[in-house]
mmCIF file of C-alpha atoms and ligand atoms in Angstrom:
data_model
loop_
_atom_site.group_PDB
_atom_site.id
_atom_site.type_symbol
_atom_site.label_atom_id
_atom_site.label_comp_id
_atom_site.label_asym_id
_atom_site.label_seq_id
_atom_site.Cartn_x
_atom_site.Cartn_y
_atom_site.Cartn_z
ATOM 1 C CA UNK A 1 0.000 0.000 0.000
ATOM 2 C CA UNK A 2 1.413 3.252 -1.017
ATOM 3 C CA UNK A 3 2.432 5.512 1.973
ATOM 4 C CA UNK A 4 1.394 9.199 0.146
ATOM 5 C CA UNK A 5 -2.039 9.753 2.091
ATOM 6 C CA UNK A 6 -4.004 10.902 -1.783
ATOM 7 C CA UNK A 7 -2.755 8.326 -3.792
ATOM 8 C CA UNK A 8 -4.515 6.068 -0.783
ATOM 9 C CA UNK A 9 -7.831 8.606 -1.055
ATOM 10 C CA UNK A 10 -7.947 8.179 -4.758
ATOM 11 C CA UNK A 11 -7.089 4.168 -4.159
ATOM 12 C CA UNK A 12 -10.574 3.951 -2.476
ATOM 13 C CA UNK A 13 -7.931 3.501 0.693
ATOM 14 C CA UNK A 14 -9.147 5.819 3.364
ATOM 15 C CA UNK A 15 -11.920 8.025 2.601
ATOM 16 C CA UNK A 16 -12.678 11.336 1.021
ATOM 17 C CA UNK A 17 -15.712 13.142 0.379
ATOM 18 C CA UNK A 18 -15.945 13.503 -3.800
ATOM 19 C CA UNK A 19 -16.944 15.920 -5.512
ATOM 20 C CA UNK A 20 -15.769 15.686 -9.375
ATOM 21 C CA UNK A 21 -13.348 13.115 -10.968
ATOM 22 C CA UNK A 22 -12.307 12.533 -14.636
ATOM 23 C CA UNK A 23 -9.720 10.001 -16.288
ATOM 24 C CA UNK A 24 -6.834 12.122 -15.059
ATOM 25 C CA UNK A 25 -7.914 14.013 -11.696
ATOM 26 C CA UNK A 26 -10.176 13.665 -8.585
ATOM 27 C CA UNK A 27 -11.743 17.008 -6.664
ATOM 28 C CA UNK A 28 -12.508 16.150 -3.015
ATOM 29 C CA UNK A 29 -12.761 18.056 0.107
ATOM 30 C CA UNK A 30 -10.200 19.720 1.865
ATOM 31 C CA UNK A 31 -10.400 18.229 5.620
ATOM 32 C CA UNK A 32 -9.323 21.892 6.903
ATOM 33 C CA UNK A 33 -12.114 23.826 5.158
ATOM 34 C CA UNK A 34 -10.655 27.588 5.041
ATOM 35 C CA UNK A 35 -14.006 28.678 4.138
ATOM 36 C CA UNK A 36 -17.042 26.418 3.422
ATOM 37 C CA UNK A 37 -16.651 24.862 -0.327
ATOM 38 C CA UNK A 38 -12.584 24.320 -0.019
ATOM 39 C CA UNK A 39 -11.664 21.749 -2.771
ATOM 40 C CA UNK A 40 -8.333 19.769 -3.894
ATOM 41 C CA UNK A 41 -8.136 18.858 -7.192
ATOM 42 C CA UNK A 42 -5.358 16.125 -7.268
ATOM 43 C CA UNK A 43 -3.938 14.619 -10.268
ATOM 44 C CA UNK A 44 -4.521 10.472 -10.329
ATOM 45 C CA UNK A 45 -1.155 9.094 -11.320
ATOM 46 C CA UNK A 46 1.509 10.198 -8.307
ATOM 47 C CA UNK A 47 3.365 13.293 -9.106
ATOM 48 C CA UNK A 48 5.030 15.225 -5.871
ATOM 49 C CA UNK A 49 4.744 18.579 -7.423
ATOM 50 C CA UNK A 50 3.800 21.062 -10.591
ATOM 51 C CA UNK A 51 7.784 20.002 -11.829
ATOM 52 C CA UNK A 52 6.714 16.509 -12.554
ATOM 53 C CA UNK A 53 3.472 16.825 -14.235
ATOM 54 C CA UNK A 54 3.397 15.601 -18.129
ATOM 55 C CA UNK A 55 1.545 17.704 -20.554
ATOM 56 C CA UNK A 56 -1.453 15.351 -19.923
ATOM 57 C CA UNK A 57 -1.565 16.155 -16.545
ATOM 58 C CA UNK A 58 -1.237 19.795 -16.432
ATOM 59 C CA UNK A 59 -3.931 19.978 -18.740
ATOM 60 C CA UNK A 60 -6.234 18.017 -16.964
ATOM 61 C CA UNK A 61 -5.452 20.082 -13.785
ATOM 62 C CA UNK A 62 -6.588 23.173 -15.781
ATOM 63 C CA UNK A 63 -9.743 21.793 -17.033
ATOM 64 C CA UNK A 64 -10.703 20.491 -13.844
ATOM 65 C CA UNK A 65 -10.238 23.511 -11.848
ATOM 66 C CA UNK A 66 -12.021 25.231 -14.173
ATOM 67 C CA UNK A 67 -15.231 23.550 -14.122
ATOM 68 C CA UNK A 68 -14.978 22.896 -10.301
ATOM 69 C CA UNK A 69 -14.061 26.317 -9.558
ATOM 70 C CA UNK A 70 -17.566 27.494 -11.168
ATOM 71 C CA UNK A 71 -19.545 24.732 -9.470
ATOM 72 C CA UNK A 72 -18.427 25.849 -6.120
ATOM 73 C CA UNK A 73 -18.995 29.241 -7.178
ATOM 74 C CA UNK A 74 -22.648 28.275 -8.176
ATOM 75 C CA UNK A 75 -23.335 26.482 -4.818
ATOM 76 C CA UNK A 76 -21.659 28.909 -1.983
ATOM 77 C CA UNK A 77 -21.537 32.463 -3.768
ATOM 78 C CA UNK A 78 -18.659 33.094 -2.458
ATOM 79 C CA UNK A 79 -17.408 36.553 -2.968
ATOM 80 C CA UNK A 80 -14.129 35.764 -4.861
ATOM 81 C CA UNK A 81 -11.909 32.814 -5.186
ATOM 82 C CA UNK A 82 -8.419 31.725 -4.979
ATOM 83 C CA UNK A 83 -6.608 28.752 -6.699
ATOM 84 C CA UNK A 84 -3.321 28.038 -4.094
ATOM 85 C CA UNK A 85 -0.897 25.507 -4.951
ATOM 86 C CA UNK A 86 2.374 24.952 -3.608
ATOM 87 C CA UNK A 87 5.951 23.314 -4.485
ATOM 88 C CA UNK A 88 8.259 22.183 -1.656
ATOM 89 C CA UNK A 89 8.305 22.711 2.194
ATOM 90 C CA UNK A 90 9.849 26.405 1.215
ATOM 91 C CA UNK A 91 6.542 27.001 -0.140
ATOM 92 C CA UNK A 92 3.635 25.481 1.980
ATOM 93 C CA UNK A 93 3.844 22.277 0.661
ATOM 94 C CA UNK A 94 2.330 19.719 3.692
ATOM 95 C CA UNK A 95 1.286 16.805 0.677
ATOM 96 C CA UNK A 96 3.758 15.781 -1.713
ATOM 97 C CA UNK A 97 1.605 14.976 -4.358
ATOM 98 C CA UNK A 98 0.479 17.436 -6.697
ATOM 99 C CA UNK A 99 -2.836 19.061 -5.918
ATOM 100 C CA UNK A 100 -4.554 22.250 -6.518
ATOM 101 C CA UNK A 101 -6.814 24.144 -3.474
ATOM 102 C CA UNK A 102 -9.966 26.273 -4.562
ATOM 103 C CA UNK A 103 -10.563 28.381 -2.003
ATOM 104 C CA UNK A 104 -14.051 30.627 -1.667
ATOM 105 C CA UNK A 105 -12.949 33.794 -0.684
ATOM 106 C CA UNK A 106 -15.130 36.567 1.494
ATOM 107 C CA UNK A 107 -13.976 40.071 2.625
ATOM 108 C CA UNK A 108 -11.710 40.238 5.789
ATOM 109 C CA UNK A 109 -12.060 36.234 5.863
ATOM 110 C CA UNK A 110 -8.374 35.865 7.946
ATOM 111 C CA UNK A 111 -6.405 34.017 4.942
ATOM 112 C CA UNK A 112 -3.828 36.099 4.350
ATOM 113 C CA UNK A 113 -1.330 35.685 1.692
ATOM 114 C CA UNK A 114 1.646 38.531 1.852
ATOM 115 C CA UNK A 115 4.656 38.855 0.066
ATOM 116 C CA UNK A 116 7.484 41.521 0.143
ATOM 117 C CA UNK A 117 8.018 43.146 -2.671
ATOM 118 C CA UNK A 118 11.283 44.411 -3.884
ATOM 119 C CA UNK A 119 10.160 46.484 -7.392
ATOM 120 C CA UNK A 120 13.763 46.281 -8.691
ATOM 121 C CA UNK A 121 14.897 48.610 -11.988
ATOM 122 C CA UNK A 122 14.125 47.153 -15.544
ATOM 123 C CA UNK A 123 17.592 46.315 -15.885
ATOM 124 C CA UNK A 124 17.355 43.682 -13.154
ATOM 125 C CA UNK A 125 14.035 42.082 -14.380
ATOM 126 C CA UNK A 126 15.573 41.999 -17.798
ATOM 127 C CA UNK A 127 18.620 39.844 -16.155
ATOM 128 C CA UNK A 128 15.913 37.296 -14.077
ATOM 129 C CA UNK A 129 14.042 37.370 -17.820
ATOM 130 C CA UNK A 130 17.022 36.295 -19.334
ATOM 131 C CA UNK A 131 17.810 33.248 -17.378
ATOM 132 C CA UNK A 132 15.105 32.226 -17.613
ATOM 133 C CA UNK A 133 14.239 32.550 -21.538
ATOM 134 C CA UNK A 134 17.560 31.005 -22.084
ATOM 135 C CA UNK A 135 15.893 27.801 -20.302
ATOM 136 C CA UNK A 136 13.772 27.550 -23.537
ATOM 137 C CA UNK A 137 16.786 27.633 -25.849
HETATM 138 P P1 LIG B 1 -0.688 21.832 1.067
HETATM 139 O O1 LIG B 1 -0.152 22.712 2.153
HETATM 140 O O2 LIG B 1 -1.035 22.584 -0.172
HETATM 141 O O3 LIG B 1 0.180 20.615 0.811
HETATM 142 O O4 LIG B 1 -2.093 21.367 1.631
HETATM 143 C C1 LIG B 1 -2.450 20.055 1.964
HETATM 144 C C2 LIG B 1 -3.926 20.091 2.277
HETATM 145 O O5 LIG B 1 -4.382 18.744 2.360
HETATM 146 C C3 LIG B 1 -4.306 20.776 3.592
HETATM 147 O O6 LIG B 1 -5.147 21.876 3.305
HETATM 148 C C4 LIG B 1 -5.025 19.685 4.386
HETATM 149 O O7 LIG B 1 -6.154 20.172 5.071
HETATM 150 C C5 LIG B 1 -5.429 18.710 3.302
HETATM 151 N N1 LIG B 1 -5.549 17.337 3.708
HETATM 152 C C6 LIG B 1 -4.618 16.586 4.350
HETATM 153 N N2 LIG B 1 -5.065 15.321 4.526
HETATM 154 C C7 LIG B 1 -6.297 15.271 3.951
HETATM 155 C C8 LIG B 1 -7.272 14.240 3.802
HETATM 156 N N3 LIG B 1 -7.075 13.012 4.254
HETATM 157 N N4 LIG B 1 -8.425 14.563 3.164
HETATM 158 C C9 LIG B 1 -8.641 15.812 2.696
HETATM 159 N N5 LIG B 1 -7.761 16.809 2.811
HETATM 160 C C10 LIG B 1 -6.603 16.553 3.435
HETATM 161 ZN ZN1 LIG B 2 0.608 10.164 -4.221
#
């Protein structure tokens, strides 16, 4: 039996409350519930993170989150919604296997999400551009 705790949910292993599933993904309920309607789409086949998705995958993700993200609207009106997703420890990670949250958002709802910016010259964002284009080479 695998030891990653979704591959077990989407086994049929230890339970999760559904919502959606297609050939590629499942959408079930978050256990924490941020805000009522808070939804994981996971992709089927074990991946640990976005880096080691295939084409398939990734497009699956999108599709998925797509159509769940306007059922949830539909049912819970929230007032907004965010789509979190994180990489590594470094970045939130707690699961490592690739999943998406949907999160219904409401005004002054205590999830908070900040970031420092730095707002460095052109010439700097044209070097971090750079790097990174040449990855495409
Ligand atoms: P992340 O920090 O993006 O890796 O978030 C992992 C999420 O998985 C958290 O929001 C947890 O509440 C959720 N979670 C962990 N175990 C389960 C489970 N058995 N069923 C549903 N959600 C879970
Ligand atoms: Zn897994």
């Amino acid at each position: 039996m695998s030891d990653c705790i979704f591959c077990r949910i989407i086994a049929g292993q230890i339970p999760s409350t559904r919502v959606f599933e297609d050939e590629h993904t499942l959408a079930f309920m978050d256990l924490g519930q941020v805000n009522p309607g808070h939804v994981l789409i996971a992709v089927k086949k074990h991946a640990a993170n976005l880096f080691e998705l295939d084409d398939v995958q990734a497009a699956a993700v999108a599709r998925a989150s797509t159509r769940v993200a306007r059922a949830i609207r539909d049912a819970f009106k929230p007032e907004g919604l965010s789509v979190y997703q994180a990489n590594g420890k470094a970045a939130g990670q707690t699961v490592f296997h690739y999943h998406v949250h949907l999160l219904p958002r409401h005004e002054a709802d205590g999830m908070e999400l900040t970031w420092p910016v730095k707002n460095p010259p052109r010439e700097i964002l044209e070097g971090y551009a750079e790097r990174i284009r040449k990855k495409f080479a």
